[in-house]
XYZ file of C-alpha atoms in Angstrom:
207
model
C 125.039 69.920 -48.573
C 127.010 69.137 -45.424
C 128.780 65.790 -45.404
C 130.543 63.998 -42.570
C 133.830 62.129 -42.841
C 133.254 58.562 -41.715
C 135.285 57.544 -38.635
C 137.868 54.876 -39.401
C 136.330 52.383 -36.902
C 132.960 52.626 -38.665
C 134.480 51.957 -42.078
C 136.635 49.112 -40.780
C 133.663 47.548 -39.003
C 131.582 47.776 -42.190
C 134.316 45.986 -44.153
C 134.718 43.333 -41.453
C 130.968 42.755 -41.169
C 130.691 42.460 -44.948
C 133.529 39.922 -45.072
C 131.978 37.838 -42.298
C 128.601 37.911 -44.065
C 130.347 36.804 -47.272
C 131.883 33.830 -45.461
C 128.509 32.767 -44.026
C 126.975 33.183 -47.458
C 129.680 31.362 -49.400
C 131.774 29.049 -47.234
C 129.963 28.280 -43.969
C 126.280 27.366 -43.935
C 124.932 29.068 -40.813
C 121.308 29.880 -41.461
C 120.457 33.514 -42.142
C 123.603 35.192 -40.837
C 124.273 36.762 -44.238
C 120.785 38.284 -44.586
C 120.246 42.081 -44.482
C 118.044 41.872 -41.374
C 120.693 40.037 -39.359
C 123.494 42.268 -40.638
C 121.338 45.287 -39.794
C 120.841 44.132 -36.199
C 124.600 43.643 -35.771
C 125.304 47.082 -37.281
C 122.708 48.735 -35.062
C 124.151 47.081 -31.954
C 127.609 48.397 -32.865
C 126.620 51.940 -33.846
C 123.541 52.478 -31.691
C 121.554 53.683 -34.743
C 118.631 51.312 -34.289
C 115.770 53.203 -35.929
C 117.226 54.046 -39.345
C 119.300 50.856 -39.535
C 116.487 48.376 -38.908
C 114.108 50.200 -41.239
C 116.674 50.134 -44.043
C 117.477 46.484 -43.281
C 113.789 45.627 -43.678
C 113.685 47.385 -47.044
C 116.674 45.471 -48.407
C 115.373 42.203 -46.964
C 112.084 42.708 -48.805
C 113.849 43.885 -51.962
C 116.017 40.754 -52.303
C 113.804 38.281 -50.421
C 112.449 36.350 -53.402
C 115.834 35.874 -55.094
C 117.436 32.741 -53.676
C 119.930 30.021 -54.559
C 118.430 27.712 -57.180
C 120.757 25.380 -59.062
C 123.755 27.384 -60.242
C 122.037 30.755 -59.786
C 123.761 33.066 -57.295
C 121.364 35.720 -55.940
C 122.397 39.345 -55.363
C 124.297 40.072 -52.156
C 121.666 42.165 -50.355
C 123.844 42.837 -47.319
C 126.379 44.612 -49.510
C 123.691 47.056 -50.626
C 122.562 47.551 -47.040
C 126.032 48.353 -45.707
C 126.693 50.692 -48.637
C 123.465 52.527 -47.913
C 124.179 52.781 -44.174
C 127.590 54.291 -44.860
C 126.086 56.765 -47.332
C 123.416 57.740 -44.821
C 126.140 58.534 -42.312
C 128.253 60.325 -44.909
C 125.401 62.554 -46.085
C 124.200 63.044 -42.526
C 120.667 61.855 -43.360
C 118.046 61.540 -40.643
C 114.794 61.787 -42.613
C 113.192 59.183 -44.849
C 112.435 61.883 -47.437
C 116.165 62.138 -48.229
C 116.763 58.421 -48.774
C 116.079 57.892 -52.516
C 119.578 58.904 -53.628
C 121.447 56.618 -51.173
C 119.060 53.786 -52.059
C 119.590 54.228 -55.791
C 123.350 54.395 -55.369
C 123.576 51.315 -53.149
C 121.067 48.827 -54.605
C 123.093 47.911 -57.752
C 126.145 46.875 -55.726
C 124.349 43.717 -54.614
C 124.877 42.457 -58.166
C 128.586 43.197 -57.895
C 128.813 41.154 -54.703
C 127.154 38.222 -56.471
C 129.494 38.574 -59.462
C 132.557 38.433 -57.195
C 131.163 35.344 -55.480
C 130.511 33.688 -58.849
C 134.059 34.402 -59.965
C 135.469 33.016 -56.722
C 133.392 29.845 -57.055
C 134.715 29.263 -60.570
C 138.284 29.855 -59.464
C 138.116 27.715 -56.367
C 136.275 24.841 -57.987
C 139.639 23.956 -59.514
C 140.925 23.223 -55.998
C 138.777 20.108 -55.968
C 141.073 18.446 -58.459
C 144.069 19.543 -56.404
C 142.600 17.812 -53.356
C 141.941 14.658 -55.368
C 145.507 14.600 -56.666
C 146.928 15.090 -53.176
C 144.751 12.321 -51.804
C 145.812 9.899 -54.522
C 149.469 10.791 -54.020
C 149.274 10.226 -50.286
C 147.140 7.115 -50.764
C 145.192 8.029 -47.658
C 142.394 10.312 -46.561
C 143.535 13.768 -45.494
C 141.317 16.479 -44.065
C 141.428 19.447 -46.487
C 141.300 21.985 -43.670
C 144.308 23.929 -44.923
C 142.786 24.427 -48.361
C 139.447 25.333 -46.785
C 141.023 28.013 -44.584
C 142.962 29.392 -47.544
C 139.734 29.690 -49.544
C 138.026 31.600 -46.737
C 140.951 33.975 -46.243
C 141.224 34.652 -49.974
C 137.489 35.308 -50.161
C 137.586 37.718 -47.219
C 140.589 39.593 -48.624
C 139.009 39.919 -52.054
C 135.632 40.990 -50.676
C 137.307 43.573 -48.409
C 139.088 45.147 -51.386
C 135.939 45.035 -53.529
C 133.759 46.563 -50.820
C 136.219 49.360 -50.032
C 136.678 50.122 -53.719
C 132.952 50.119 -54.479
C 132.200 52.377 -51.529
C 134.932 54.831 -52.529
C 133.469 55.047 -56.030
C 129.936 55.462 -54.665
C 130.881 58.110 -52.118
C 132.795 60.213 -54.650
C 130.080 59.921 -57.276
C 127.384 60.764 -54.736
C 129.400 63.748 -53.501
C 129.789 65.118 -57.034
C 126.119 64.524 -57.759
C 124.952 66.281 -54.600
C 127.232 69.234 -55.259
C 125.765 69.486 -58.752
C 122.030 69.083 -58.106
C 121.826 69.006 -54.263
C 120.317 66.136 -52.305
C 116.749 65.553 -53.531
C 114.001 65.616 -50.908
C 110.644 63.901 -51.537
C 108.174 65.343 -49.037
C 105.498 62.730 -49.825
C 107.765 59.755 -49.091
C 107.374 57.593 -45.975
C 108.579 54.222 -44.736
C 105.360 52.485 -45.711
C 105.884 53.446 -49.345
C 109.536 52.436 -49.277
C 108.765 49.000 -47.825
C 105.899 48.514 -50.289
C 108.208 49.417 -53.170
C 110.860 47.007 -51.877
C 108.376 44.134 -51.606
C 106.882 44.900 -55.025
C 110.273 45.091 -56.749
C 111.387 41.896 -55.034
C 108.322 40.031 -56.274
C 108.728 41.496 -59.770
C 112.381 40.422 -60.065
C 111.557 36.922 -58.851
């Protein structure tokens, strides 16, 4: 199986896009900018790979669509799975839908990792609230907590960048070993309609 080394700009852009999506998901409420469909459009505009990218983005949007923030529940980070899958598609040099099951299986679980990192960060940074209260009482006046807010965002982006790069490295190496062992499976009966139907069905089932 022929694989392609990912260009450094592609990998760096994937990390940057993931970090920005994490900020819009966690720190800045800006509509749907963290959703797989939006991330997919941005990725396609950067790489020029519109067909495969948008079709995969639709699958991950359907897969995670019904899992949303409710109370203290943090839904899986669907955009992390999407970017992982797009990088794997490039790495394995995949152009046909019949070769997608392995990249999909390898990338879907990482959405849970993204949510776990976000949950951990929320628990850690919730302690900053008491720090802000103490500072306000000490100063005996209202102070805009912009410095603490910026620090939280930068820490989140740095942590997510390390997590994403580490998770992709693990996935790429495992996928490479797996393909060398059993070759990349090809399912001749598979098409995009079935993939999208499966994504929608699994999303409804998990909800």
